[in-house]
Structures are given as structure tokens and as C-alpha cells.
PDB file of C-alpha atoms in Angstrom:
ATOM      1  CA  PRO A   1      49.315  -0.581 125.487  1.00  0.00           C
ATOM      2  CA  VAL A   2      51.312   1.324 122.872  1.00  0.00           C
ATOM      3  CA  THR A   3      50.208   4.674 124.266  1.00  0.00           C
ATOM      4  CA  SER A   4      50.982   3.688 127.833  1.00  0.00           C
ATOM      5  CA  CYS A   5      54.436   2.395 126.817  1.00  0.00           C
ATOM      6  CA  TRP A   6      55.180   5.641 125.000  1.00  0.00           C
ATOM      7  CA  PHE A   7      54.088   7.717 127.976  1.00  0.00           C
ATOM      8  CA  ILE A   8      56.132   5.692 130.461  1.00  0.00           C
ATOM      9  CA  ASP A   9      59.214   5.665 128.229  1.00  0.00           C
ATOM     10  CA  THR A  10      59.012   9.433 127.701  1.00  0.00           C
ATOM     11  CA  CYS A  11      58.781   9.963 131.445  1.00  0.00           C
ATOM     12  CA  GLU A  12      61.883   7.814 131.906  1.00  0.00           C
ATOM     13  CA  VAL A  13      63.795   9.931 129.397  1.00  0.00           C
ATOM     14  CA  ALA A  14      62.650  13.147 131.078  1.00  0.00           C
ATOM     15  CA  TYR A  15      63.709  11.721 134.448  1.00  0.00           C
ATOM     16  CA  PHE A  16      67.146  10.879 133.051  1.00  0.00           C
ATOM     17  CA  TYR A  17      67.515  14.317 131.459  1.00  0.00           C
ATOM     18  CA  TYR A  18      66.520  16.183 134.630  1.00  0.00           C
ATOM     19  CA  TYR A  19      69.012  14.394 136.865  1.00  0.00           C
ATOM     20  CA  PHE A  20      71.756  14.432 134.266  1.00  0.00           C
ATOM     21  CA  LYS A  21      71.344  18.202 134.111  1.00  0.00           C
ATOM     22  CA  GLN A  22      71.638  18.480 137.890  1.00  0.00           C
ATOM     23  CA  ILE A  23      74.747  16.312 138.077  1.00  0.00           C
ATOM     24  CA  VAL A  24      76.598  17.808 135.075  1.00  0.00           C
ATOM     25  CA  PRO A  25      75.999  21.601 134.795  1.00  0.00           C
ATOM     26  CA  TYR A  26      76.287  22.678 131.178  1.00  0.00           C
ATOM     27  CA  PRO A  27      78.989  25.405 131.695  1.00  0.00           C
ATOM     28  CA  ALA A  28      81.430  22.691 132.771  1.00  0.00           C
ATOM     29  CA  LEU A  29      81.124  20.935 129.422  1.00  0.00           C
ATOM     30  CA  GLY A  30      81.009  23.617 126.811  1.00  0.00           C
ATOM     31  CA  GLY A  31      78.186  26.005 127.752  1.00  0.00           C
ATOM     32  CA  ILE A  32      75.396  26.470 125.198  1.00  0.00           C
ATOM     33  CA  ALA A  33      76.925  23.956 122.794  1.00  0.00           C
ATOM     34  CA  TRP A  34      76.693  21.227 125.408  1.00  0.00           C
ATOM     35  CA  GLN A  35      73.144  22.274 126.254  1.00  0.00           C
ATOM     36  CA  ARG A  36      72.248  21.824 122.595  1.00  0.00           C
ATOM     37  CA  ARG A  37      73.888  18.400 122.507  1.00  0.00           C
ATOM     38  CA  LYS A  38      71.871  17.334 125.530  1.00  0.00           C
ATOM     39  CA  GLY A  39      68.717  18.431 123.738  1.00  0.00           C
ATOM     40  CA  TYR A  40      69.621  16.336 120.694  1.00  0.00           C
ATOM     41  CA  LEU A  41      70.458  13.386 122.940  1.00  0.00           C
ATOM     42  CA  THR A  42      67.117  13.643 124.743  1.00  0.00           C
ATOM     43  CA  LEU A  43      65.250  13.821 121.428  1.00  0.00           C
ATOM     44  CA  ALA A  44      67.146  10.814 120.068  1.00  0.00           C
ATOM     45  CA  LEU A  45      66.446   8.763 123.205  1.00  0.00           C
ATOM     46  CA  THR A  46      62.762   9.697 123.121  1.00  0.00           C
ATOM     47  CA  LEU A  47      62.417   8.666 119.470  1.00  0.00           C
ATOM     48  CA  PHE A  48      64.278   5.416 120.131  1.00  0.00           C
ATOM     49  CA  LYS A  49      62.041   4.540 123.078  1.00  0.00           C
ATOM     50  CA  LEU A  50      58.917   5.461 121.097  1.00  0.00           C
ATOM     51  CA  VAL A  51      59.875   3.275 118.137  1.00  0.00           C
ATOM     52  CA  ASN A  52      60.872   0.456 120.489  1.00  0.00           C
ATOM     53  CA  SER A  53      57.473   0.668 122.219  1.00  0.00           C
ATOM     54  CA  TYR A  54      55.644   0.277 118.920  1.00  0.00           C
ATOM     55  CA  VAL A  55      57.853  -2.626 117.807  1.00  0.00           C
ATOM     56  CA  VAL A  56      57.393  -4.487 121.112  1.00  0.00           C
ATOM     57  CA  ALA A  57      53.645  -3.801 121.298  1.00  0.00           C
ATOM     58  CA  TYR A  58      52.935  -5.034 117.769  1.00  0.00           C
ATOM     59  CA  SER A  59      55.322  -7.998 117.752  1.00  0.00           C
ATOM     60  CA  ASP A  60      54.091 -11.540 118.221  1.00  0.00           C
ATOM     61  CA  PRO A  61      54.167 -12.551 121.891  1.00  0.00           C
ATOM     62  CA  ARG A  62      57.256 -14.437 123.013  1.00  0.00           C
ATOM     63  CA  LEU A  63      56.243 -17.711 124.603  1.00  0.00           C
ATOM     64  CA  ILE A  64      58.299 -19.351 127.341  1.00  0.00           C
ATOM     65  CA  THR A  65      57.524 -22.864 128.563  1.00  0.00           C
ATOM     66  CA  VAL A  66      58.087 -23.484 132.257  1.00  0.00           C
ATOM     67  CA  ASN A  67      57.487 -26.881 133.862  1.00  0.00           C
ATOM     68  CA  ILE A  68      55.935 -26.649 137.332  1.00  0.00           C
ATOM     69  CA  PRO A  69      55.795 -30.107 138.924  1.00  0.00           C
ATOM     70  CA  ILE A  70      52.972 -30.845 141.359  1.00  0.00           C
ATOM     71  CA  VAL A  71      53.640 -33.833 143.609  1.00  0.00           C
ATOM     72  CA  ASP A  72      51.012 -36.608 143.692  1.00  0.00           C
ATOM     73  CA  LEU A  73      48.845 -35.009 141.013  1.00  0.00           C
ATOM     74  CA  ASP A  74      45.742 -37.126 140.492  1.00  0.00           C
ATOM     75  CA  PRO A  75      45.969 -38.829 137.068  1.00  0.00           C
ATOM     76  CA  CYS A  76      42.495 -37.580 136.155  1.00  0.00           C
ATOM     77  CA  LEU A  77      43.870 -34.015 136.141  1.00  0.00           C
ATOM     78  CA  ARG A  78      46.608 -34.656 133.618  1.00  0.00           C
ATOM     79  CA  GLY A  79      45.984 -32.449 130.607  1.00  0.00           C
ATOM     80  CA  PHE A  80      43.838 -30.003 132.598  1.00  0.00           C
ATOM     81  CA  LYS A  81      44.602 -26.561 131.086  1.00  0.00           C
ATOM     82  CA  ILE A  82      44.274 -23.185 132.780  1.00  0.00           C
ATOM     83  CA  GLY A  83      44.549 -19.808 131.033  1.00  0.00           C
ATOM     84  CA  MET A  84      45.529 -16.509 132.610  1.00  0.00           C
ATOM     85  CA  VAL A  85      44.999 -12.889 131.594  1.00  0.00           C
ATOM     86  CA  SER A  86      46.115  -9.837 133.551  1.00  0.00           C
ATOM     87  CA  ASP A  87      46.918  -6.159 133.055  1.00  0.00           C
ATOM     88  CA  LEU A  88      44.850  -5.731 129.934  1.00  0.00           C
ATOM     89  CA  HIS A  89      44.084  -2.178 131.124  1.00  0.00           C
ATOM     90  CA  LEU A  90      40.930  -1.725 129.085  1.00  0.00           C
ATOM     91  CA  GLY A  91      40.418   2.013 128.671  1.00  0.00           C
ATOM     92  CA  PRO A  92      39.574   4.743 126.169  1.00  0.00           C
ATOM     93  CA  LEU A  93      42.144   3.508 123.614  1.00  0.00           C
ATOM     94  CA  SER A  94      41.201  -0.180 123.889  1.00  0.00           C
ATOM     95  CA  SER A  95      38.522  -2.190 122.118  1.00  0.00           C
ATOM     96  CA  SER A  96      36.899  -5.603 122.282  1.00  0.00           C
ATOM     97  CA  TYR A  97      39.602  -6.674 119.806  1.00  0.00           C
ATOM     98  CA  ASP A  98      42.130  -6.613 122.662  1.00  0.00           C
ATOM     99  CA  THR A  99      39.878  -8.770 124.817  1.00  0.00           C
ATOM    100  CA  GLN A 100      39.201 -11.251 122.041  1.00  0.00           C
ATOM    101  CA  LEU A 101      42.890 -11.412 121.149  1.00  0.00           C
ATOM    102  CA  SER A 102      43.773 -12.476 124.699  1.00  0.00           C
ATOM    103  CA  LEU A 103      41.266 -15.324 124.419  1.00  0.00           C
ATOM    104  CA  ASP A 104      42.518 -16.352 120.983  1.00  0.00           C
ATOM    105  CA  LEU A 105      46.157 -16.426 122.117  1.00  0.00           C
ATOM    106  CA  LEU A 106      45.237 -18.786 124.940  1.00  0.00           C
ATOM    107  CA  GLY A 107      43.126 -20.998 122.718  1.00  0.00           C
ATOM    108  CA  VAL A 108      39.982 -20.307 124.750  1.00  0.00           C
ATOM    109  CA  SER A 109      37.939 -19.785 121.612  1.00  0.00           C
ATOM    110  CA  GLU A 110      38.861 -23.299 120.408  1.00  0.00           C
ATOM    111  CA  GLY A 111      37.941 -24.880 123.743  1.00  0.00           C
ATOM    112  CA  ASN A 112      41.562 -25.586 124.681  1.00  0.00           C
ATOM    113  CA  VAL A 113      41.290 -24.138 128.191  1.00  0.00           C
ATOM    114  CA  ASP A 114      39.427 -25.732 131.120  1.00  0.00           C
ATOM    115  CA  ALA A 115      39.504 -22.668 133.393  1.00  0.00           C
ATOM    116  CA  LEU A 116      40.332 -18.997 132.870  1.00  0.00           C
ATOM    117  CA  MET A 117      41.833 -16.618 135.448  1.00  0.00           C
ATOM    118  CA  LEU A 118      41.539 -12.814 135.182  1.00  0.00           C
ATOM    119  CA  VAL A 119      44.197 -11.631 137.618  1.00  0.00           C
ATOM    120  CA  GLY A 120      43.589  -7.914 138.082  1.00  0.00           C
ATOM    121  CA  ASP A 121      43.947  -4.633 136.176  1.00  0.00           C
ATOM    122  CA  ILE A 122      41.628  -5.885 133.463  1.00  0.00           C
ATOM    123  CA  GLY A 123      40.126  -2.396 133.373  1.00  0.00           C
ATOM    124  CA  ASP A 124      41.724   1.018 133.602  1.00  0.00           C
ATOM    125  CA  GLN A 125      38.697   3.303 133.854  1.00  0.00           C
ATOM    126  CA  PRO A 126      35.359   3.485 135.681  1.00  0.00           C
ATOM    127  CA  ILE A 127      32.695   1.140 134.349  1.00  0.00           C
ATOM    128  CA  THR A 128      30.859   2.637 131.369  1.00  0.00           C
ATOM    129  CA  ASP A 129      28.723   1.210 128.558  1.00  0.00           C
ATOM    130  CA  SER A 130      31.820   1.379 126.370  1.00  0.00           C
ATOM    131  CA  LEU A 131      33.913  -0.662 128.789  1.00  0.00           C
ATOM    132  CA  VAL A 132      31.123  -3.226 129.211  1.00  0.00           C
ATOM    133  CA  GLU A 133      31.147  -3.656 125.430  1.00  0.00           C
ATOM    134  CA  LYS A 134      34.925  -4.154 125.413  1.00  0.00           C
ATOM    135  CA  PHE A 135      34.590  -6.711 128.204  1.00  0.00           C
ATOM    136  CA  ALA A 136      31.862  -8.648 126.356  1.00  0.00           C
ATOM    137  CA  PRO A 137      34.094 -11.479 124.980  1.00  0.00           C
ATOM    138  CA  TYR A 138      34.875 -12.571 128.564  1.00  0.00           C
ATOM    139  CA  LYS A 139      31.169 -12.549 129.392  1.00  0.00           C
ATOM    140  CA  ASP A 140      30.422 -14.647 126.311  1.00  0.00           C
ATOM    141  CA  VAL A 141      32.973 -17.232 127.447  1.00  0.00           C
ATOM    142  CA  ALA A 142      31.733 -17.286 131.047  1.00  0.00           C
ATOM    143  CA  GLU A 143      28.110 -17.681 130.004  1.00  0.00           C
ATOM    144  CA  GLY A 144      28.940 -20.190 127.297  1.00  0.00           C
ATOM    145  CA  GLY A 145      30.915 -23.375 127.682  1.00  0.00           C
ATOM    146  CA  MET A 146      32.906 -22.235 130.751  1.00  0.00           C
ATOM    147  CA  THR A 147      30.152 -21.635 133.290  1.00  0.00           C
ATOM    148  CA  ASN A 148      31.676 -21.192 136.787  1.00  0.00           C
ATOM    149  CA  LYS A 149      35.144 -21.674 135.298  1.00  0.00           C
ATOM    150  CA  VAL A 150      36.137 -18.035 134.766  1.00  0.00           C
ATOM    151  CA  PHE A 151      37.553 -16.270 137.826  1.00  0.00           C
ATOM    152  CA  TRP A 152      38.585 -12.712 138.646  1.00  0.00           C
ATOM    153  CA  THR A 153      40.374 -10.878 141.407  1.00  0.00           C
ATOM    154  CA  SER A 154      41.031  -7.172 141.721  1.00  0.00           C
ATOM    155  CA  GLY A 155      44.156  -5.225 140.841  1.00  0.00           C
ATOM    156  CA  ASN A 156      45.392  -1.839 141.968  1.00  0.00           C
ATOM    157  CA  HIS A 157      43.774  -0.053 139.011  1.00  0.00           C
ATOM    158  CA  GLU A 158      40.323  -1.417 139.784  1.00  0.00           C
ATOM    159  CA  ASN A 159      40.787  -0.142 143.334  1.00  0.00           C
ATOM    160  CA  ILE A 160      41.826   3.278 142.063  1.00  0.00           C
ATOM    161  CA  VAL A 161      38.928   3.837 139.642  1.00  0.00           C
ATOM    162  CA  GLY A 162      36.250   2.172 141.789  1.00  0.00           C
ATOM    163  CA  VAL A 163      36.256  -1.556 142.396  1.00  0.00           C
ATOM    164  CA  GLN A 164      32.619  -2.195 143.345  1.00  0.00           C
ATOM    165  CA  PRO A 165      31.286  -1.596 139.799  1.00  0.00           C
ATOM    166  CA  TYR A 166      33.857  -4.129 138.594  1.00  0.00           C
ATOM    167  CA  ARG A 167      32.543  -6.663 141.111  1.00  0.00           C
ATOM    168  CA  ASP A 168      29.055  -5.982 139.814  1.00  0.00           C
ATOM    169  CA  LEU A 169      30.213  -6.437 136.208  1.00  0.00           C
ATOM    170  CA  MET A 170      31.790  -9.789 137.068  1.00  0.00           C
ATOM    171  CA  ALA A 171      28.611 -10.997 138.762  1.00  0.00           C
ATOM    172  CA  GLU A 172      26.469  -9.867 135.820  1.00  0.00           C
ATOM    173  CA  SER A 173      28.863 -11.622 133.431  1.00  0.00           C
ATOM    174  CA  GLY A 174      28.805 -14.961 135.247  1.00  0.00           C
ATOM    175  CA  ILE A 175      32.407 -14.574 136.404  1.00  0.00           C
ATOM    176  CA  VAL A 176      33.355 -15.834 139.875  1.00  0.00           C
ATOM    177  CA  SER A 177      34.949 -13.180 142.100  1.00  0.00           C
ATOM    178  CA  LEU A 178      37.869 -14.549 144.110  1.00  0.00           C
ATOM    179  CA  GLU A 179      38.664 -11.554 146.301  1.00  0.00           C
ATOM    180  CA  ASN A 180      39.546 -13.425 149.521  1.00  0.00           C
ATOM    181  CA  ASN A 181      37.449 -16.283 148.245  1.00  0.00           C
ATOM    182  CA  TYR A 182      37.612 -19.912 147.068  1.00  0.00           C
ATOM    183  CA  THR A 183      36.256 -21.998 144.204  1.00  0.00           C
ATOM    184  CA  HIS A 184      36.772 -25.504 142.868  1.00  0.00           C
ATOM    185  CA  VAL A 185      36.888 -26.911 139.345  1.00  0.00           C
ATOM    186  CA  THR A 186      36.769 -30.592 138.596  1.00  0.00           C
ATOM    187  CA  SER A 187      37.709 -32.396 135.423  1.00  0.00           C
ATOM    188  CA  GLU A 188      35.942 -35.082 133.435  1.00  0.00           C
ATOM    189  CA  GLY A 189      36.566 -38.431 135.057  1.00  0.00           C
ATOM    190  CA  CYS A 190      37.344 -36.955 138.488  1.00  0.00           C
ATOM    191  CA  GLY A 191      35.144 -37.234 141.550  1.00  0.00           C
ATOM    192  CA  SER A 192      33.234 -34.225 142.856  1.00  0.00           C
ATOM    193  CA  ASN A 193      35.934 -33.377 145.417  1.00  0.00           C
ATOM    194  CA  VAL A 194      38.885 -34.194 143.180  1.00  0.00           C
ATOM    195  CA  GLY A 195      39.996 -31.311 140.986  1.00  0.00           C
ATOM    196  CA  VAL A 196      41.805 -27.998 141.226  1.00  0.00           C
ATOM    197  CA  ASP A 197      41.168 -25.559 144.064  1.00  0.00           C
ATOM    198  CA  PHE A 198      41.494 -21.834 143.391  1.00  0.00           C
ATOM    199  CA  ILE A 199      41.763 -19.057 145.952  1.00  0.00           C
ATOM    200  CA  GLY A 200      42.257 -15.348 145.334  1.00  0.00           C
ATOM    201  CA  VAL A 201      43.113 -12.271 147.345  1.00  0.00           C
ATOM    202  CA  ALA A 202      41.992  -8.687 146.968  1.00  0.00           C
ATOM    203  CA  ASP A 203      44.736  -6.386 145.744  1.00  0.00           C
ATOM    204  CA  TYR A 204      47.428  -5.351 148.210  1.00  0.00           C
ATOM    205  CA  THR A 205      46.675  -1.666 147.696  1.00  0.00           C
ATOM    206  CA  GLY A 206      43.823  -2.473 150.075  1.00  0.00           C
ATOM    207  CA  TYR A 207      46.347  -2.098 152.903  1.00  0.00           C
ATOM    208  CA  THR A 208      47.272   1.500 152.024  1.00  0.00           C
ATOM    209  CA  ARG A 209      43.838   2.608 150.825  1.00  0.00           C
ATOM    210  CA  MET A 210      42.204   1.475 154.061  1.00  0.00           C
ATOM    211  CA  THR A 211      44.625   3.641 156.031  1.00  0.00           C
ATOM    212  CA  GLY A 212      43.867   6.711 153.946  1.00  0.00           C
ATOM    213  CA  GLY A 213      46.861   6.538 151.607  1.00  0.00           C
ATOM    214  CA  GLY A 214      46.621   6.774 147.832  1.00  0.00           C
ATOM    215  CA  GLU A 215      43.535   6.945 145.654  1.00  0.00           C
ATOM    216  CA  GLY A 216      40.309   4.988 145.594  1.00  0.00           C
ATOM    217  CA  ASP A 217      37.090   4.872 147.588  1.00  0.00           C
ATOM    218  CA  VAL A 218      37.935   3.178 150.898  1.00  0.00           C
ATOM    219  CA  ASN A 219      34.295   2.133 151.265  1.00  0.00           C
ATOM    220  CA  GLN A 220      34.656  -0.139 148.224  1.00  0.00           C
ATOM    221  CA  ILE A 221      38.089  -1.590 148.974  1.00  0.00           C
ATOM    222  CA  ILE A 222      38.871  -4.651 151.086  1.00  0.00           C
ATOM    223  CA  LYS A 223      42.160  -5.862 152.518  1.00  0.00           C
ATOM    224  CA  PRO A 224      43.800  -9.005 151.102  1.00  0.00           C
ATOM    225  CA  ASP A 225      43.462 -12.074 153.334  1.00  0.00           C
ATOM    226  CA  ILE A 226      45.090 -15.289 152.100  1.00  0.00           C
ATOM    227  CA  GLU A 227      44.390 -17.167 155.327  1.00  0.00           C
ATOM    228  CA  TYR A 228      40.659 -16.463 155.164  1.00  0.00           C
ATOM    229  CA  ALA A 229      40.459 -17.501 151.509  1.00  0.00           C
ATOM    230  CA  ALA A 230      42.270 -20.770 152.260  1.00  0.00           C
ATOM    231  CA  SER A 231      40.030 -21.455 155.275  1.00  0.00           C
ATOM    232  CA  ARG A 232      37.050 -21.722 152.907  1.00  0.00           C
ATOM    233  CA  ILE A 233      38.469 -24.833 151.218  1.00  0.00           C
ATOM    234  CA  PRO A 234      36.497 -27.937 152.303  1.00  0.00           C
ATOM    235  CA  ALA A 235      38.469 -30.369 154.457  1.00  0.00           C
ATOM    236  CA  GLN A 236      37.786 -33.200 151.987  1.00  0.00           C
ATOM    237  CA  ASN A 237      39.527 -31.251 149.215  1.00  0.00           C
ATOM    238  CA  VAL A 238      42.586 -30.782 151.406  1.00  0.00           C
ATOM    239  CA  GLU A 239      42.631 -34.490 152.272  1.00  0.00           C
ATOM    240  CA  ASN A 240      42.445 -35.343 148.577  1.00  0.00           C
ATOM    241  CA  GLY A 241      45.597 -33.309 147.987  1.00  0.00           C
ATOM    242  CA  ASN A 242      44.007 -31.140 145.304  1.00  0.00           C
ATOM    243  CA  PRO A 243      46.399 -28.670 143.630  1.00  0.00           C
ATOM    244  CA  LEU A 244      45.870 -25.191 145.087  1.00  0.00           C
ATOM    245  CA  ILE A 245      46.328 -22.148 142.847  1.00  0.00           C
ATOM    246  CA  LEU A 246      46.417 -18.597 144.206  1.00  0.00           C
ATOM    247  CA  LEU A 247      45.310 -15.568 142.170  1.00  0.00           C
ATOM    248  CA  SER A 248      47.116 -12.494 143.464  1.00  0.00           C
ATOM    249  CA  HIS A 249      47.491  -9.437 141.236  1.00  0.00           C
ATOM    250  CA  GLN A 250      50.731  -8.403 142.897  1.00  0.00           C
ATOM    251  CA  PRO A 251      53.452 -11.039 143.460  1.00  0.00           C
ATOM    252  CA  ARG A 252      53.719 -10.571 147.211  1.00  0.00           C
ATOM    253  CA  GLU A 253      53.514 -12.504 150.505  1.00  0.00           C
ATOM    254  CA  TRP A 254      54.908 -15.777 149.175  1.00  0.00           C
ATOM    255  CA  GLU A 255      55.509 -16.930 152.752  1.00  0.00           C
ATOM    256  CA  LYS A 256      51.801 -16.730 153.567  1.00  0.00           C
ATOM    257  CA  ALA A 257      50.946 -18.481 150.318  1.00  0.00           C
ATOM    258  CA  ASP A 258      53.357 -21.302 151.143  1.00  0.00           C
ATOM    259  CA  ALA A 259      52.004 -21.573 154.679  1.00  0.00           C
ATOM    260  CA  VAL A 260      48.458 -22.271 153.467  1.00  0.00           C
ATOM    261  CA  GLY A 261      49.648 -24.886 150.979  1.00  0.00           C
ATOM    262  CA  VAL A 262      49.583 -22.993 147.678  1.00  0.00           C
ATOM    263  CA  ASN A 263      51.160 -24.997 144.855  1.00  0.00           C
ATOM    264  CA  LEU A 264      51.167 -22.215 142.275  1.00  0.00           C
ATOM    265  CA  MET A 265      50.765 -18.452 142.628  1.00  0.00           C
ATOM    266  CA  VAL A 266      49.828 -16.467 139.513  1.00  0.00           C
ATOM    267  CA  SER A 267      50.291 -12.703 139.424  1.00  0.00           C
ATOM    268  CA  GLY A 268      50.414  -9.745 137.078  1.00  0.00           C
ATOM    269  CA  HIS A 269      51.243  -6.137 137.933  1.00  0.00           C
ATOM    270  CA  THR A 270      54.882  -6.204 136.760  1.00  0.00           C
ATOM    271  CA  HIS A 271      53.883  -6.267 133.055  1.00  0.00           C
ATOM    272  CA  GLY A 272      56.344  -9.055 132.422  1.00  0.00           C
ATOM    273  CA  GLY A 273      54.461 -10.780 129.619  1.00  0.00           C
ATOM    274  CA  GLN A 274      51.274 -12.138 131.129  1.00  0.00           C
ATOM    275  CA  ALA A 275      48.871 -13.974 128.857  1.00  0.00           C
TER     276      ALA A 275
END
């Protein structure tokens, strides 16, 4: 994360410098002397952004509590806790420490979470033995006390590097894939049809990839389909008024989500402080 922040911040500075140079030609403001000042300014901005990236990346996460009321919530679901992780971007500079840290921050390791959602861009490279090792803490959780309670849906980066091996990794790890799919989790004391319903959609880059735009193997990519995912929910669950949570890597198509009765939509992609 630190490296990616540094790279993005440096690109932003370069972008600013390029357009500033086009708008304000240096002869108009002092010739070579002004050119030198612009160089110093660019260097200062780059160093500032670099230091800021390190400070932000290594600071404790800032937690914000948001109350999301759900009307007519069954009393047996009170206290049901759901964790979310997205945009971990496991790659060459990551390790299993990053994966384990995300679980520790959510309290998964202490058994404080009843379901765990992996909402896209968990990986940032093709599947290798190294990435499987980094992913191992999630597998341990899914195969341990949270069987059938860990869910995943794809993000744009999985589509770019090859999404089918990620689907295979999820299946091998005991993680439920929710690309245009549905699953249900009940809580102790609830009936078999009373609980929380989860649906997920494949990443929205499926629209552009399927038409030949962008990167990624179009033979591996599927288009997002909220309506199809919602149609898989049993009628009894709908009649019970179960809360419906949507996993969508990109925060898009709220109108469709509302139309199928979604109570809460969880997304990543914007890097705004997920998990």
C-alpha cells in the first residue's frame, strides 16, 4: 500500500507540473530562474506526498461508527456481526501479515464476526504459490469456525490479471463466490429461513471487457447482474423480511440495488478506508 500510494502521488505531482508548465511558460515569469523554482517546487511536493503516504499507511486506522437502521429486524439477529475486507491488493510487496492484520482489526481471530465479506481487489497479480501463501489466513478462517460464512466477489483487478484462477482459489479455500450469486447465513436461535441474505455481483468492468475494451481475458469475465442474483433468493426468505446485503466492488447501480430490495450495499474500489 505504501508503494502504491507513493507511485500514485508522484504521478499526481508530475501531472500538475506538466500542465502548470503548459499554462505558464517559463519566459513569462523570469526565464531560467523560474524554471529552477518550478523544479524545486516539484521536488518539494513530491517529498511531501511521499512522507504523507508513509504516515497515512503506517498510522492506526481511523474508525467511524455509522448506524444503519433496518426496519423490522428479527430480534434473533440483534448482535449479528459482519466483517468486510476489500482492496487489499495482495502482490509482490505484500505478505500474509497484511492478510492477518485485516482479520485482527475486524476481530475475526477472536470470533467476534459471524460472517466475512471479501469485496474485490483482494489480489493484484496472477495466482502464484506466493499469493496462495499470502491468502492462507482467509482460507484458515473459512475452513475453521466460519464454514460457509466467508464470501467473495470479484473486483476490477481480478478481472485484469485473470479472474478464473481467483474463483478456483476461493473454491479450494472454502470461500463462497458471490459473483451474480446468493447465499444465506442464519444466527443461533433463528429458524432455518430467518437470517441474513447476501447477494453479490461480478465487477462492473465486465461490461467493458466483454465489449473488447480494457484488459483481461474476456473468456474468464462475466457481466454483473443484480437482478439474477436477487432472483436466486428463496421466496420464504423474502416473506420473512430477511435483511439483504449486496456485495459490489464498485459503488454503482444503486437504483437496481434498491429495486431488488437491498438493505445495505457494501463496496470498495474508492480506497476510502475499507476494513
